[in-house]
mmCIF file of N, CA and C in Angstrom:
data_model
loop_
_atom_site.group_PDB
_atom_site.id
_atom_site.type_symbol
_atom_site.label_atom_id
_atom_site.label_comp_id
_atom_site.label_asym_id
_atom_site.label_seq_id
_atom_site.Cartn_x
_atom_site.Cartn_y
_atom_site.Cartn_z
ATOM 1 N N MET A 1 102.453 112.842 -59.511
ATOM 2 C CA MET A 1 102.222 113.506 -60.761
ATOM 3 C C MET A 1 103.517 114.207 -61.138
ATOM 4 N N ASN A 2 104.013 113.924 -62.299
ATOM 5 C CA ASN A 2 105.289 114.480 -62.705
ATOM 6 C C ASN A 2 105.206 115.903 -63.221
ATOM 7 N N GLU A 3 104.118 116.257 -63.882
ATOM 8 C CA GLU A 3 104.027 117.582 -64.492
ATOM 9 C C GLU A 3 102.648 118.210 -64.272
ATOM 10 N N PRO A 4 102.323 118.551 -63.018
ATOM 11 C CA PRO A 4 101.005 119.166 -62.797
ATOM 12 C C PRO A 4 100.900 120.499 -63.524
ATOM 13 N N GLY A 5 99.748 120.747 -64.105
ATOM 14 C CA GLY A 5 99.515 121.996 -64.826
ATOM 15 C C GLY A 5 100.069 122.019 -66.234
ATOM 16 N N SER A 6 100.649 120.919 -66.701
ATOM 17 C CA SER A 6 101.223 120.891 -68.050
ATOM 18 C C SER A 6 100.119 120.754 -69.094
ATOM 19 N N VAL A 7 100.485 120.808 -70.371
ATOM 20 C CA VAL A 7 99.495 120.653 -71.438
ATOM 21 C C VAL A 7 98.870 119.263 -71.407
ATOM 22 N N PHE A 8 99.540 118.305 -70.816
ATOM 23 C CA PHE A 8 98.989 116.951 -70.726
ATOM 24 C C PHE A 8 98.022 116.805 -69.564
ATOM 25 N N LEU A 9 98.127 117.681 -68.576
ATOM 26 C CA LEU A 9 97.248 117.626 -67.406
ATOM 27 C C LEU A 9 96.728 119.022 -67.053
ATOM 28 N N PRO A 10 96.019 119.685 -67.988
ATOM 29 C CA PRO A 10 95.527 121.036 -67.674
ATOM 30 C C PRO A 10 94.533 120.989 -66.521
ATOM 31 N N GLY A 11 94.565 121.984 -65.680
ATOM 32 C CA GLY A 11 93.642 122.045 -64.553
ATOM 33 C C GLY A 11 94.063 121.213 -63.366
ATOM 34 N N SER A 12 95.236 120.600 -63.415
ATOM 35 C CA SER A 12 95.650 119.723 -62.321
ATOM 36 C C SER A 12 96.468 120.440 -61.255
ATOM 37 N N LEU A 13 96.714 121.721 -61.435
ATOM 38 C CA LEU A 13 97.448 122.509 -60.453
ATOM 39 C C LEU A 13 96.688 123.799 -60.236
ATOM 40 N N GLY A 14 96.434 124.148 -58.985
ATOM 41 C CA GLY A 14 95.676 125.360 -58.740
ATOM 42 C C GLY A 14 95.764 125.794 -57.300
ATOM 43 N N THR A 15 94.877 126.674 -56.920
ATOM 44 C CA THR A 15 94.842 127.198 -55.561
ATOM 45 C C THR A 15 93.472 126.932 -54.958
ATOM 46 N N LEU A 16 93.398 127.025 -53.639
ATOM 47 C CA LEU A 16 92.136 126.834 -52.937
ATOM 48 C C LEU A 16 91.450 128.182 -52.743
ATOM 49 N N ASP A 17 90.123 128.153 -52.695
ATOM 50 C CA ASP A 17 89.384 129.382 -52.417
ATOM 51 C C ASP A 17 89.455 129.673 -50.914
ATOM 52 N N PRO A 18 88.904 130.797 -50.450
ATOM 53 C CA PRO A 18 88.995 131.134 -49.014
ATOM 54 C C PRO A 18 88.383 130.085 -48.086
ATOM 55 N N ASP A 19 87.451 129.286 -48.597
ATOM 56 C CA ASP A 19 86.847 128.230 -47.781
ATOM 57 C C ASP A 19 87.620 126.919 -47.856
ATOM 58 N N GLY A 20 88.725 126.900 -48.585
ATOM 59 C CA GLY A 20 89.528 125.680 -48.708
ATOM 60 C C GLY A 20 89.030 124.735 -49.770
ATOM 61 N N GLY A 21 88.210 125.201 -50.684
ATOM 62 C CA GLY A 21 87.651 124.344 -51.729
ATOM 63 C C GLY A 21 88.219 124.667 -53.096
ATOM 64 N N ALA A 22 88.061 123.728 -53.996
ATOM 65 C CA ALA A 22 88.480 123.910 -55.387
ATOM 66 C C ALA A 22 87.721 122.918 -56.251
ATOM 67 N N ASP A 23 87.635 123.204 -57.532
ATOM 68 C CA ASP A 23 87.029 122.284 -58.494
ATOM 69 C C ASP A 23 88.112 121.780 -59.426
ATOM 70 N N LEU A 24 87.958 120.545 -59.868
ATOM 71 C CA LEU A 24 88.929 119.942 -60.771
ATOM 72 C C LEU A 24 88.191 119.218 -61.878
ATOM 73 N N GLY A 25 88.647 119.407 -63.074
ATOM 74 C CA GLY A 25 88.129 118.663 -64.213
ATOM 75 C C GLY A 25 89.277 118.343 -65.139
ATOM 76 N N LEU A 26 89.487 117.108 -65.415
ATOM 77 C CA LEU A 26 90.531 116.701 -66.345
ATOM 78 C C LEU A 26 89.861 116.175 -67.605
ATOM 79 N N VAL A 27 90.292 116.674 -68.743
ATOM 80 C CA VAL A 27 89.712 116.277 -70.017
ATOM 81 C C VAL A 27 90.711 115.392 -70.746
ATOM 82 N N VAL A 28 90.254 114.222 -71.140
ATOM 83 C CA VAL A 28 91.099 113.304 -71.897
ATOM 84 C C VAL A 28 91.013 113.706 -73.372
ATOM 85 N N PRO A 29 92.146 113.908 -74.026
ATOM 86 C CA PRO A 29 92.120 114.322 -75.433
ATOM 87 C C PRO A 29 91.402 113.307 -76.328
ATOM 88 N N PRO A 30 90.765 113.781 -77.409
ATOM 89 C CA PRO A 30 90.002 112.889 -78.292
ATOM 90 C C PRO A 30 90.843 111.783 -78.923
ATOM 91 N N ALA A 31 92.123 111.987 -79.112
ATOM 92 C CA ALA A 31 92.965 110.975 -79.765
ATOM 93 C C ALA A 31 93.429 109.882 -78.805
ATOM 94 N N THR A 32 92.928 109.901 -77.577
ATOM 95 C CA THR A 32 93.322 108.892 -76.592
ATOM 96 C C THR A 32 92.771 107.527 -76.995
ATOM 97 N N ASN A 33 93.494 106.496 -76.667
ATOM 98 C CA ASN A 33 93.098 105.123 -76.988
ATOM 99 C C ASN A 33 91.696 104.829 -76.442
ATOM 100 N N PRO A 34 90.738 104.461 -77.299
ATOM 101 C CA PRO A 34 89.366 104.192 -76.836
ATOM 102 C C PRO A 34 89.275 103.007 -75.884
ATOM 103 N N ALA A 35 90.291 102.182 -75.832
ATOM 104 C CA ALA A 35 90.273 101.043 -74.903
ATOM 105 C C ALA A 35 90.294 101.505 -73.447
ATOM 106 N N LEU A 36 90.647 102.775 -73.208
ATOM 107 C CA LEU A 36 90.658 103.293 -71.839
ATOM 108 C C LEU A 36 89.257 103.571 -71.311
ATOM 109 N N ALA A 37 88.281 103.742 -72.210
ATOM 110 C CA ALA A 37 86.904 104.008 -71.783
ATOM 111 C C ALA A 37 86.404 102.849 -70.937
ATOM 112 N N GLY A 38 85.777 103.191 -69.826
ATOM 113 C CA GLY A 38 85.249 102.186 -68.921
ATOM 114 C C GLY A 38 86.195 101.823 -67.792
ATOM 115 N N LEU A 39 87.448 102.245 -67.890
ATOM 116 C CA LEU A 39 88.384 101.969 -66.811
ATOM 117 C C LEU A 39 88.174 102.956 -65.670
ATOM 118 N N THR A 40 88.697 102.626 -64.518
ATOM 119 C CA THR A 40 88.626 103.504 -63.363
ATOM 120 C C THR A 40 90.038 103.863 -62.930
ATOM 121 N N ALA A 41 90.281 105.153 -62.800
ATOM 122 C CA ALA A 41 91.550 105.651 -62.262
ATOM 123 C C ALA A 41 91.259 106.166 -60.852
ATOM 124 N N HIS A 42 92.264 106.339 -60.062
ATOM 125 C CA HIS A 42 92.088 106.873 -58.717
ATOM 126 C C HIS A 42 92.897 108.152 -58.578
ATOM 127 N N HIS A 43 92.278 109.147 -57.952
ATOM 128 C CA HIS A 43 92.880 110.468 -57.841
ATOM 129 C C HIS A 43 92.907 110.884 -56.375
ATOM 130 N N ALA A 44 94.027 111.454 -55.969
ATOM 131 C CA ALA A 44 94.161 112.039 -54.641
ATOM 132 C C ALA A 44 94.805 113.409 -54.806
ATOM 133 N N LEU A 45 94.795 114.177 -53.744
ATOM 134 C CA LEU A 45 95.407 115.501 -53.832
ATOM 135 C C LEU A 45 96.314 115.738 -52.635
ATOM 136 N N VAL A 46 97.223 116.658 -52.809
ATOM 137 C CA VAL A 46 98.043 117.131 -51.699
ATOM 138 C C VAL A 46 97.977 118.650 -51.680
ATOM 139 N N VAL A 47 98.063 119.199 -50.495
ATOM 140 C CA VAL A 47 98.124 120.648 -50.315
ATOM 141 C C VAL A 47 99.514 120.955 -49.782
ATOM 142 N N ILE A 48 100.212 121.854 -50.477
ATOM 143 C CA ILE A 48 101.547 122.233 -50.037
ATOM 144 C C ILE A 48 101.551 123.686 -49.589
ATOM 145 N N ASP A 49 102.411 123.983 -48.639
ATOM 146 C CA ASP A 49 102.566 125.340 -48.130
ATOM 147 C C ASP A 49 103.659 126.029 -48.930
ATOM 148 N N LEU A 50 103.258 126.916 -49.839
ATOM 149 C CA LEU A 50 104.228 127.606 -50.682
ATOM 150 C C LEU A 50 105.094 128.582 -49.895
ATOM 151 N N GLY A 51 104.695 128.894 -48.675
ATOM 152 C CA GLY A 51 105.472 129.809 -47.857
ATOM 153 C C GLY A 51 106.561 129.130 -47.055
ATOM 154 N N SER A 52 106.553 127.808 -47.017
ATOM 155 C CA SER A 52 107.590 127.112 -46.244
ATOM 156 C C SER A 52 108.838 126.922 -47.109
ATOM 157 N N PRO A 53 109.996 126.883 -46.484
ATOM 158 C CA PRO A 53 111.232 126.761 -47.283
ATOM 159 C C PRO A 53 111.356 125.436 -48.038
ATOM 160 N N PHE A 54 110.650 124.408 -47.588
ATOM 161 C CA PHE A 54 110.783 123.092 -48.223
ATOM 162 C C PHE A 54 109.487 122.622 -48.869
ATOM 163 N N LEU A 55 108.547 123.557 -49.135
ATOM 164 C CA LEU A 55 107.244 123.210 -49.715
ATOM 165 C C LEU A 55 106.597 122.068 -48.933
ATOM 166 N N ALA A 56 106.365 122.290 -47.666
ATOM 167 C CA ALA A 56 105.832 121.264 -46.769
ATOM 168 C C ALA A 56 104.437 120.836 -47.194
ATOM 169 N N VAL A 57 104.195 119.534 -47.162
ATOM 170 C CA VAL A 57 102.855 118.987 -47.400
ATOM 171 C C VAL A 57 102.057 119.167 -46.121
ATOM 172 N N VAL A 58 100.925 119.890 -46.216
ATOM 173 C CA VAL A 58 100.111 120.151 -45.036
ATOM 174 C C VAL A 58 98.824 119.331 -45.020
ATOM 175 N N HIS A 59 98.495 118.701 -46.138
ATOM 176 C CA HIS A 59 97.301 117.854 -46.188
ATOM 177 C C HIS A 59 97.400 116.913 -47.384
ATOM 178 N N ALA A 60 96.909 115.707 -47.208
ATOM 179 C CA ALA A 60 96.778 114.755 -48.315
ATOM 180 C C ALA A 60 95.409 114.111 -48.201
ATOM 181 N N SER A 61 94.710 114.004 -49.322
ATOM 182 C CA SER A 61 93.369 113.430 -49.303
ATOM 183 C C SER A 61 93.420 111.927 -49.505
ATOM 184 N N ASN A 62 92.296 111.308 -49.238
ATOM 185 C CA ASN A 62 92.114 109.916 -49.626
ATOM 186 C C ASN A 62 91.871 109.879 -51.131
ATOM 187 N N ALA A 63 92.164 108.771 -51.748
ATOM 188 C CA ALA A 63 91.919 108.629 -53.178
ATOM 189 C C ALA A 63 90.424 108.445 -53.447
ATOM 190 N N ILE A 64 89.979 108.995 -54.572
ATOM 191 C CA ILE A 64 88.611 108.766 -55.032
ATOM 192 C C ILE A 64 88.655 108.161 -56.424
ATOM 193 N N ALA A 65 87.609 107.447 -56.777
ATOM 194 C CA ALA A 65 87.540 106.806 -58.093
ATOM 195 C C ALA A 65 87.151 107.834 -59.140
ATOM 196 N N ALA A 66 87.820 107.782 -60.272
ATOM 197 C CA ALA A 66 87.496 108.625 -61.426
ATOM 198 C C ALA A 66 87.222 107.685 -62.591
ATOM 199 N N HIS A 67 85.975 107.624 -63.021
ATOM 200 C CA HIS A 67 85.568 106.708 -64.076
ATOM 201 C C HIS A 67 85.812 107.358 -65.437
ATOM 202 N N LEU A 68 86.484 106.680 -66.306
ATOM 203 C CA LEU A 68 86.771 107.195 -67.645
ATOM 204 C C LEU A 68 85.614 106.833 -68.548
ATOM 205 N N ILE A 69 84.897 107.843 -69.013
ATOM 206 C CA ILE A 69 83.723 107.609 -69.849
ATOM 207 C C ILE A 69 83.959 108.212 -71.223
ATOM 208 N N PRO A 70 83.368 107.605 -72.253
ATOM 209 C CA PRO A 70 83.573 108.142 -73.622
ATOM 210 C C PRO A 70 82.818 109.445 -73.833
#
């Protein structure tokens, strides 16, 4: 992801709660090409340690399917 948390991907950058959980919802803007409806995208996440000098990746998830619905 090139620009997490940007206006194009709001909600794509955040923090975990004390139990290590978080919720994510990405909203596709209304002007998006309707031909994308019905497609499936795949999403994965990484957890980085902001306290490390090199922003070490401490966890990466498996990808899950995200169905694009109208």
